[in-house]
PDB file of C-alpha atoms and ligand atoms in Angstrom:
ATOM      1  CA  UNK A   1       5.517   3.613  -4.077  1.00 67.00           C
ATOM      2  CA  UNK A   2       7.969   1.124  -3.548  1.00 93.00           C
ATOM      3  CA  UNK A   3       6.601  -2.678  -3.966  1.00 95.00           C
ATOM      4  CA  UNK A   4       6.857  -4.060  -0.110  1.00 97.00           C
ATOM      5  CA  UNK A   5       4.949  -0.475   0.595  1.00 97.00           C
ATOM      6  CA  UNK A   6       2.497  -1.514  -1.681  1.00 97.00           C
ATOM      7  CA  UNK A   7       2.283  -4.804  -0.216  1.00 98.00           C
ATOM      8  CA  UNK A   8       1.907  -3.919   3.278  1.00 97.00           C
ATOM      9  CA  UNK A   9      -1.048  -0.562   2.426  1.00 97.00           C
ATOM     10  CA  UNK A  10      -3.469  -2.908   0.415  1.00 98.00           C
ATOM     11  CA  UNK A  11      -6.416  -3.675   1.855  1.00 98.00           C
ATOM     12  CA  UNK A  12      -9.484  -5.273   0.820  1.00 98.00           C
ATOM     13  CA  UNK A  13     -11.786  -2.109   0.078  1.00 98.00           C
ATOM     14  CA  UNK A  14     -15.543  -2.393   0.650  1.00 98.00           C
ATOM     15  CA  UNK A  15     -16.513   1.228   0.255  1.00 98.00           C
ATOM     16  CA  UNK A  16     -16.170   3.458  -2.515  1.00 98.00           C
ATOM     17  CA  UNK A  17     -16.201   6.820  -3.618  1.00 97.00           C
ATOM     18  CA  UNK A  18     -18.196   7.885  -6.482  1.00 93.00           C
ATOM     19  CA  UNK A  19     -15.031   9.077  -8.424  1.00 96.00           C
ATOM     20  CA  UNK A  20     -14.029   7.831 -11.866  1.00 96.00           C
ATOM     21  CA  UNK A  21     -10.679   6.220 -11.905  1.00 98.00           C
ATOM     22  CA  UNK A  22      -8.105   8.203 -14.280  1.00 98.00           C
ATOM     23  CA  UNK A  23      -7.606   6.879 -17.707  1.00 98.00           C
ATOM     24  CA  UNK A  24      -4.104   6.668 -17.100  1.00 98.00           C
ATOM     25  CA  UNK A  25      -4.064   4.899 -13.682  1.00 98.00           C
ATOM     26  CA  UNK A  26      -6.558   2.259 -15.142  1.00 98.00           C
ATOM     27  CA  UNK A  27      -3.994   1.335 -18.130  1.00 98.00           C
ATOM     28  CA  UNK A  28      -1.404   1.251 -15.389  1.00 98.00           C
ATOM     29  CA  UNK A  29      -3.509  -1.560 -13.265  1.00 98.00           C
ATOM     30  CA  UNK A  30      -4.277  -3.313 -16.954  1.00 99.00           C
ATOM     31  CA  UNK A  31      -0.014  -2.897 -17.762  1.00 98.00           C
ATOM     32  CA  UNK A  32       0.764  -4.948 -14.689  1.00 98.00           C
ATOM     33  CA  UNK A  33      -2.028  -7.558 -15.848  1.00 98.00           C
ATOM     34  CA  UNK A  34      -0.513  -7.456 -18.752  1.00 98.00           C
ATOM     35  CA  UNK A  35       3.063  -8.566 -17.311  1.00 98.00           C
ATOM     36  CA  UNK A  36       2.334 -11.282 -14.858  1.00 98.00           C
ATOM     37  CA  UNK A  37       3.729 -14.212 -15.471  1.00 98.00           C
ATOM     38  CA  UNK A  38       1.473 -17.665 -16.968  1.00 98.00           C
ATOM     39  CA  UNK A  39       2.271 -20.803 -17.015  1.00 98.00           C
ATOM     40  CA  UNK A  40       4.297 -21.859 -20.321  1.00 98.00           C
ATOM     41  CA  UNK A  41       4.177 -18.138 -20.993  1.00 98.00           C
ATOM     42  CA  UNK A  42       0.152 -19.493 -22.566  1.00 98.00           C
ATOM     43  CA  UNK A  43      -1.434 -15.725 -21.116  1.00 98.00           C
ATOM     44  CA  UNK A  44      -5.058 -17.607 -21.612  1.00 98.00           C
ATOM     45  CA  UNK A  45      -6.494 -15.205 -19.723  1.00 98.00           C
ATOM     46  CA  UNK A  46      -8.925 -12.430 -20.248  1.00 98.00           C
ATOM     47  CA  UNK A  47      -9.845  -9.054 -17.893  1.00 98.00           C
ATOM     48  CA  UNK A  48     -13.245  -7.922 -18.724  1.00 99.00           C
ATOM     49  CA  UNK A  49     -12.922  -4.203 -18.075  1.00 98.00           C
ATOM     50  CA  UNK A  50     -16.816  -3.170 -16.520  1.00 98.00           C
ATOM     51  CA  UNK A  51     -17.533   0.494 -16.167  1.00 98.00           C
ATOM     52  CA  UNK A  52     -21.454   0.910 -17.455  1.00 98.00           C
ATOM     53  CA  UNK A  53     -23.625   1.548 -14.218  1.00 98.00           C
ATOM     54  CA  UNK A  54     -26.105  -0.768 -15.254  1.00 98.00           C
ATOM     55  CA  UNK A  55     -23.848  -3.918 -15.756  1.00 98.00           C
ATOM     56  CA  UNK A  56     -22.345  -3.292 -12.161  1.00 98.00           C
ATOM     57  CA  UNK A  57     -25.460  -3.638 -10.759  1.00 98.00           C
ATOM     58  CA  UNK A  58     -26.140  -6.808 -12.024  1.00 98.00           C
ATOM     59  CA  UNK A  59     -22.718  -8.063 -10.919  1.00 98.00           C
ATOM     60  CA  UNK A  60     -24.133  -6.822  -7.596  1.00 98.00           C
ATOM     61  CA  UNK A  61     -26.805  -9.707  -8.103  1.00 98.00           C
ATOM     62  CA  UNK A  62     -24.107 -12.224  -9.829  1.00 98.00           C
ATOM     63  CA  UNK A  63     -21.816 -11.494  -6.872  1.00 98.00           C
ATOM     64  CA  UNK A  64     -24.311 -12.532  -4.200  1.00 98.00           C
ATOM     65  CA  UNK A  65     -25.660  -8.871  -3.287  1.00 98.00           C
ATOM     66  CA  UNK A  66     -22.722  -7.907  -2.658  1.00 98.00           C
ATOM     67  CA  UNK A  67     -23.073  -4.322  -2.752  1.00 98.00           C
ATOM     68  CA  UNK A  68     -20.174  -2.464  -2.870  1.00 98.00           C
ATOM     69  CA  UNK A  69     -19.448  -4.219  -6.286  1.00 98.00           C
ATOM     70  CA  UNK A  70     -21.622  -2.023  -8.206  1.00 96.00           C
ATOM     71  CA  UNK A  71     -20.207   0.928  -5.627  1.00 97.00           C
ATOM     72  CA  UNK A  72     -16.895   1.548  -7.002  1.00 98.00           C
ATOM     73  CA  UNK A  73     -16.860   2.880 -10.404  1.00 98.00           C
ATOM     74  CA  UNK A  74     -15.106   0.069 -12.514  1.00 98.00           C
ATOM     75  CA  UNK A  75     -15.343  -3.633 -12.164  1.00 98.00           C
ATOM     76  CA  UNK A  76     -12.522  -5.551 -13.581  1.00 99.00           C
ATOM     77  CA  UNK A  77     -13.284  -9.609 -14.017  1.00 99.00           C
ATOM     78  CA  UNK A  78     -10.717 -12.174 -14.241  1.00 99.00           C
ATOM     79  CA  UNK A  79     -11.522 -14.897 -17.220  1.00 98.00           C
ATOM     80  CA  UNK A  80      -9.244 -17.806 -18.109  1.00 98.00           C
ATOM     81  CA  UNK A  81      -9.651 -20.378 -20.886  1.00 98.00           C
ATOM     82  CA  UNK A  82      -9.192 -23.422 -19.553  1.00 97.00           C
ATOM     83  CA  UNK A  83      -8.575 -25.236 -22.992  1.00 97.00           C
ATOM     84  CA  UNK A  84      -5.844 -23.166 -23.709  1.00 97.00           C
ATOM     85  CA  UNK A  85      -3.849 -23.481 -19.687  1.00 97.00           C
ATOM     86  CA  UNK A  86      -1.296 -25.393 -19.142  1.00 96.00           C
ATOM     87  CA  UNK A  87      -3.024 -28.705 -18.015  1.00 97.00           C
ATOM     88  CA  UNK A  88      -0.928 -30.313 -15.744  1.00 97.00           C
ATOM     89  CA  UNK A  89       0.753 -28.572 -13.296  1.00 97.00           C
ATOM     90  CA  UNK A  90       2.518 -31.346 -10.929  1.00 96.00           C
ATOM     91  CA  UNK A  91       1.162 -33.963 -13.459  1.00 97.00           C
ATOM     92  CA  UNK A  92      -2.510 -33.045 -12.420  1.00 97.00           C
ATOM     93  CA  UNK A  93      -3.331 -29.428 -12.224  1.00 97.00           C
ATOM     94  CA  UNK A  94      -4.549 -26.949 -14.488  1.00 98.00           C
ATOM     95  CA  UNK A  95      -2.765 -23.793 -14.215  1.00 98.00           C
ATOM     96  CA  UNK A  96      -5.928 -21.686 -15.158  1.00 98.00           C
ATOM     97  CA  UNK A  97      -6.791 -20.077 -11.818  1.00 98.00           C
ATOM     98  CA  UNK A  98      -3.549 -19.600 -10.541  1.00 98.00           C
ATOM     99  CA  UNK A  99      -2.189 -17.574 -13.846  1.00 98.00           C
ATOM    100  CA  UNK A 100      -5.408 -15.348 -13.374  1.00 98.00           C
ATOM    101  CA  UNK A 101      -4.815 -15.432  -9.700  1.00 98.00           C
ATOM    102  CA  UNK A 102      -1.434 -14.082 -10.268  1.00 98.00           C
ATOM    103  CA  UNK A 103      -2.675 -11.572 -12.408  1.00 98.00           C
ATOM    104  CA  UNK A 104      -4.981 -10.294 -10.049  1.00 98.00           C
ATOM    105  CA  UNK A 105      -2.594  -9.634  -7.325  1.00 98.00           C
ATOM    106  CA  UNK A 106      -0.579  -7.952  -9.705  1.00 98.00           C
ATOM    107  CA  UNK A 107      -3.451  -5.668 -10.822  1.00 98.00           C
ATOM    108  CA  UNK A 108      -4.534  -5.308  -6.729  1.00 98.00           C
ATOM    109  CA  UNK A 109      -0.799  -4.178  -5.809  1.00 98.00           C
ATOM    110  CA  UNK A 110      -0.357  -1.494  -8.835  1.00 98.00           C
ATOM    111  CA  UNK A 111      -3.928  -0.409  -8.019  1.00 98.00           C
ATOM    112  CA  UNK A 112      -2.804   0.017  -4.376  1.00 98.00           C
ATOM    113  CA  UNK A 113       0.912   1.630  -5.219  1.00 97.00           C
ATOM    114  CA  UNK A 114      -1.801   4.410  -6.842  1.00 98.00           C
ATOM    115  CA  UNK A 115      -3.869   4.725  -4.306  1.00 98.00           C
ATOM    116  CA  UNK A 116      -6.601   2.781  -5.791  1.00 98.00           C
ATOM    117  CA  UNK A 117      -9.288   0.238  -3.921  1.00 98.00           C
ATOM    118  CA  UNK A 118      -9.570  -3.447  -4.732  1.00 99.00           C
ATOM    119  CA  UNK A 119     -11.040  -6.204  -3.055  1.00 98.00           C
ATOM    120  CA  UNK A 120     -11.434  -9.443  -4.229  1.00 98.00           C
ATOM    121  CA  UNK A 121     -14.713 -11.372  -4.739  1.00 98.00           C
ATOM    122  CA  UNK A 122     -14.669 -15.311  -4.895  1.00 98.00           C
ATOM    123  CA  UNK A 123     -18.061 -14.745  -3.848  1.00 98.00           C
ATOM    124  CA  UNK A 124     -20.140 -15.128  -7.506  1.00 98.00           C
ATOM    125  CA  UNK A 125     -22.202 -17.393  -9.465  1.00 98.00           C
ATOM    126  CA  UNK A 126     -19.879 -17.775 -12.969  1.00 98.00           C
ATOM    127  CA  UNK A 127     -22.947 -18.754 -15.432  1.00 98.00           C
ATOM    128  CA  UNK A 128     -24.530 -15.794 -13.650  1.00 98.00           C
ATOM    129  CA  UNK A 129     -21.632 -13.214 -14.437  1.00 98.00           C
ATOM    130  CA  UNK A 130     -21.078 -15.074 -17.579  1.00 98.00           C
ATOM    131  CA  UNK A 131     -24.207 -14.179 -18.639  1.00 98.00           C
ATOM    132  CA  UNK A 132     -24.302 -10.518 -17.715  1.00 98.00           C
ATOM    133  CA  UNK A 133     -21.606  -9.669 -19.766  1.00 98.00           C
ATOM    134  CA  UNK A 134     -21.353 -12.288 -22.462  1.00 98.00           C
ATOM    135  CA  UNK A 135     -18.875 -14.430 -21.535  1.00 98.00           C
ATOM    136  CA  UNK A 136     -18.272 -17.245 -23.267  1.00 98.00           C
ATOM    137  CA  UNK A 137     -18.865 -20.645 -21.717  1.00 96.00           C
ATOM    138  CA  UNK A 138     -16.014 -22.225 -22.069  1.00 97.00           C
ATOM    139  CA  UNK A 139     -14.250 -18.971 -20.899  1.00 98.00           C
ATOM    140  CA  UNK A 140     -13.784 -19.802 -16.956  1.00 98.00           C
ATOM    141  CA  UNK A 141     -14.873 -16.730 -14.193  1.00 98.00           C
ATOM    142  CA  UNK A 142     -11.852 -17.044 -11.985  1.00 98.00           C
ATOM    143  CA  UNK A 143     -11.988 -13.743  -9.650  1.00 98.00           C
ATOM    144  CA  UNK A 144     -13.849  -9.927  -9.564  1.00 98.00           C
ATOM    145  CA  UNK A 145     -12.446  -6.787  -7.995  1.00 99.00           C
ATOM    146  CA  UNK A 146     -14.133  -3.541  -7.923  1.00 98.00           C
ATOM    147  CA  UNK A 147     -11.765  -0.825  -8.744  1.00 98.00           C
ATOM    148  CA  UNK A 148     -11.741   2.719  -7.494  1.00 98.00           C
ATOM    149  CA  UNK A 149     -10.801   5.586  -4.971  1.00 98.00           C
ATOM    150  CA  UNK A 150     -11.381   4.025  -0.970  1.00 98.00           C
ATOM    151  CA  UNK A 151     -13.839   5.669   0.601  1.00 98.00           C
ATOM    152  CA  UNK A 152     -12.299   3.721   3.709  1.00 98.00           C
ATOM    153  CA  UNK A 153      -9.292   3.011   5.488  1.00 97.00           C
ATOM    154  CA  UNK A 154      -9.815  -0.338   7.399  1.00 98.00           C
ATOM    155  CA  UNK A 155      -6.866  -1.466  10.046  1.00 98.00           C
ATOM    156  CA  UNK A 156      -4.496  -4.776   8.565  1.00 98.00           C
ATOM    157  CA  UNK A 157      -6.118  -7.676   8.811  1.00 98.00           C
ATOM    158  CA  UNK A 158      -4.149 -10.428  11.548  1.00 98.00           C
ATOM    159  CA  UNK A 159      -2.065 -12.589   9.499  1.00 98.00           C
ATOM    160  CA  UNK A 160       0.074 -15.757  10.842  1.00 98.00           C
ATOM    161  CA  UNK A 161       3.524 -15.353  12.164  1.00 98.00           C
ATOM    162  CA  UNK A 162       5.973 -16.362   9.866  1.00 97.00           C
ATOM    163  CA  UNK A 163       7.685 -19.588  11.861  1.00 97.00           C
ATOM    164  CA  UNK A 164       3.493 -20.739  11.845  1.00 97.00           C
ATOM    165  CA  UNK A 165       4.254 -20.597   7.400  1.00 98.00           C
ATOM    166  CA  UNK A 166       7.471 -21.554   6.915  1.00 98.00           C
ATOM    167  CA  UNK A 167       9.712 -24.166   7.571  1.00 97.00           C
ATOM    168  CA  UNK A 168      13.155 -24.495   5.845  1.00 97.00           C
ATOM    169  CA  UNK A 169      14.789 -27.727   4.590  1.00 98.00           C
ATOM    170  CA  UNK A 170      12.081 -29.664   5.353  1.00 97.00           C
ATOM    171  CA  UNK A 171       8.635 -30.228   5.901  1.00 95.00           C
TER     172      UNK A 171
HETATM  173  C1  FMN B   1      -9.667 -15.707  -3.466  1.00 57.67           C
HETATM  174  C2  FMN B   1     -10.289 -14.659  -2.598  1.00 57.67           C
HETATM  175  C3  FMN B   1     -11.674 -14.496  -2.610  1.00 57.67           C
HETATM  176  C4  FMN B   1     -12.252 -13.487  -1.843  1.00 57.67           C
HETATM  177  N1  FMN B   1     -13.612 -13.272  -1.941  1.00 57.67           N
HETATM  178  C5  FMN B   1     -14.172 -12.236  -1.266  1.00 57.67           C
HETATM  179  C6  FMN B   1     -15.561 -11.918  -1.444  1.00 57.67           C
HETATM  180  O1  FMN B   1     -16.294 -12.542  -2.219  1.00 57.67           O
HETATM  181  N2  FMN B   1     -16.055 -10.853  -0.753  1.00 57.67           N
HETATM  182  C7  FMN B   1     -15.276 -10.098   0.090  1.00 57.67           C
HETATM  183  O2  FMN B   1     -15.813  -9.143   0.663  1.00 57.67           O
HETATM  184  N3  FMN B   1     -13.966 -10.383   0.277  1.00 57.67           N
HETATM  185  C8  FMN B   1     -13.398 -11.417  -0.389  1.00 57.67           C
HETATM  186  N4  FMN B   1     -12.050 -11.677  -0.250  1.00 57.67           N
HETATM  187  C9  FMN B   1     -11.224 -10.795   0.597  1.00 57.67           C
HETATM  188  C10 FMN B   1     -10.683 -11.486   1.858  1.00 57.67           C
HETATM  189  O3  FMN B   1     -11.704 -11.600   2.800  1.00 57.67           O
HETATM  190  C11 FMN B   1      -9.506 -10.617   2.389  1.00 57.67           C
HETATM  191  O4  FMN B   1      -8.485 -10.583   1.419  1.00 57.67           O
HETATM  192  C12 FMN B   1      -8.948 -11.157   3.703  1.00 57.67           C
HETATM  193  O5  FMN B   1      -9.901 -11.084   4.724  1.00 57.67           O
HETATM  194  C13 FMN B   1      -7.717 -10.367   4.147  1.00 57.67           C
HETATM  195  O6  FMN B   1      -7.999  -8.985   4.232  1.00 57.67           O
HETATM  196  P1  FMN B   1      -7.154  -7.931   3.397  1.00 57.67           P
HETATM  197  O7  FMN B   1      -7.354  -8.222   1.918  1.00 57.67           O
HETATM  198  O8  FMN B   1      -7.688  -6.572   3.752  1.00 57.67           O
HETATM  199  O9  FMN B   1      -5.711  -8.089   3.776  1.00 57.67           O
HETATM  200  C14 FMN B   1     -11.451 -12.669  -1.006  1.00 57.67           C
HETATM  201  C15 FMN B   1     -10.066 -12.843  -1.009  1.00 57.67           C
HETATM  202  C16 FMN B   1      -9.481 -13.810  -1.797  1.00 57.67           C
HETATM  203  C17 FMN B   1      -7.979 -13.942  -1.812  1.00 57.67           C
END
């Protein structure tokens, strides 16, 4: 699938079905983790790969009761280490969530150029998913997605036109 393809078919997928996702397509999703780019090139970042049933259904609980969490049949969860970003972004900012950020739209567009669901969750308690699956503390929870084959296929959501986002030399 070309790239704007795969940009315009993602969705955020809430329903799942029961099938595993292929070996192979998974280490595709993880590749294009693997690639995005960091800040300072640091790749601080860690993707917690969740397919036991019983985890997922505490992330359910971690992720608010979010159901359709524990639906799909792999969780992937986006850790950064703070300590180890780039710390000032600007002068002030701390690049952790954005690198992880950016890695999870990479992951969410090669899932979708398969065929595969995502959605993400902002939507959790960290100490809460930290503790589920061992996390370290100082290892920051940035974002979740379940993973699998769409079990629905919901309409685009409305998005801005682009003259109310962009303005060109100039604020
Ligand atoms: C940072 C972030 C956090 C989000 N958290 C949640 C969430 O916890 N639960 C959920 O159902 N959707 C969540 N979403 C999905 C958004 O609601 C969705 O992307 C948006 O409505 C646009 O729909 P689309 O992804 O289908 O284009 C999140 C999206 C982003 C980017």
């Amino acid at each position: 699938m070309e790239l704007m393809e795969a940009i315009r078919s993602r969705r955020s997928i809430r329903k799942y079905l029961p099938d595993s996702v292929p070996e192979e397509a998974l280490a595709t999703v993880l590749e294009a983790a693997r690639l995005a780019p960091t800040a300072c090139n640091n790749q601080a970042f860690r993707i917690v790969v969740v397919k036991d049933a019983a985890l997922r259904e505490q992330l359910v609980e971690a992720c608010k009761g979010q159901k359709f969490v524990g639906q799909a049949p792999v969780v992937l969860v986006g850790c950064a280490l703070e300590a180890e970003s780039y710390p000032k972004q600007a002068g002030w900012l701390n690049t952790f969530a954005i690198d992880t950020a950016i890695v999870f739209d990479h992951l969410t567009l090669a899932a979708a150029a398969l065929g595969l669901g995502t959605c993400w969750i902002g939507a959790f308690e960290e100490a809460a998913v930290q503790r589920v699956l061992g996390i370290p503390a100082n290892w920051r929870v940035v974002c979740l997605t379940p993973l699998g084959a769409p079990a629905e296929r919901p309409d685009p959501r409305p998005r801005k036109a682009l003259e109310a986002l962009i303005s060109c030399d100039g604020w």
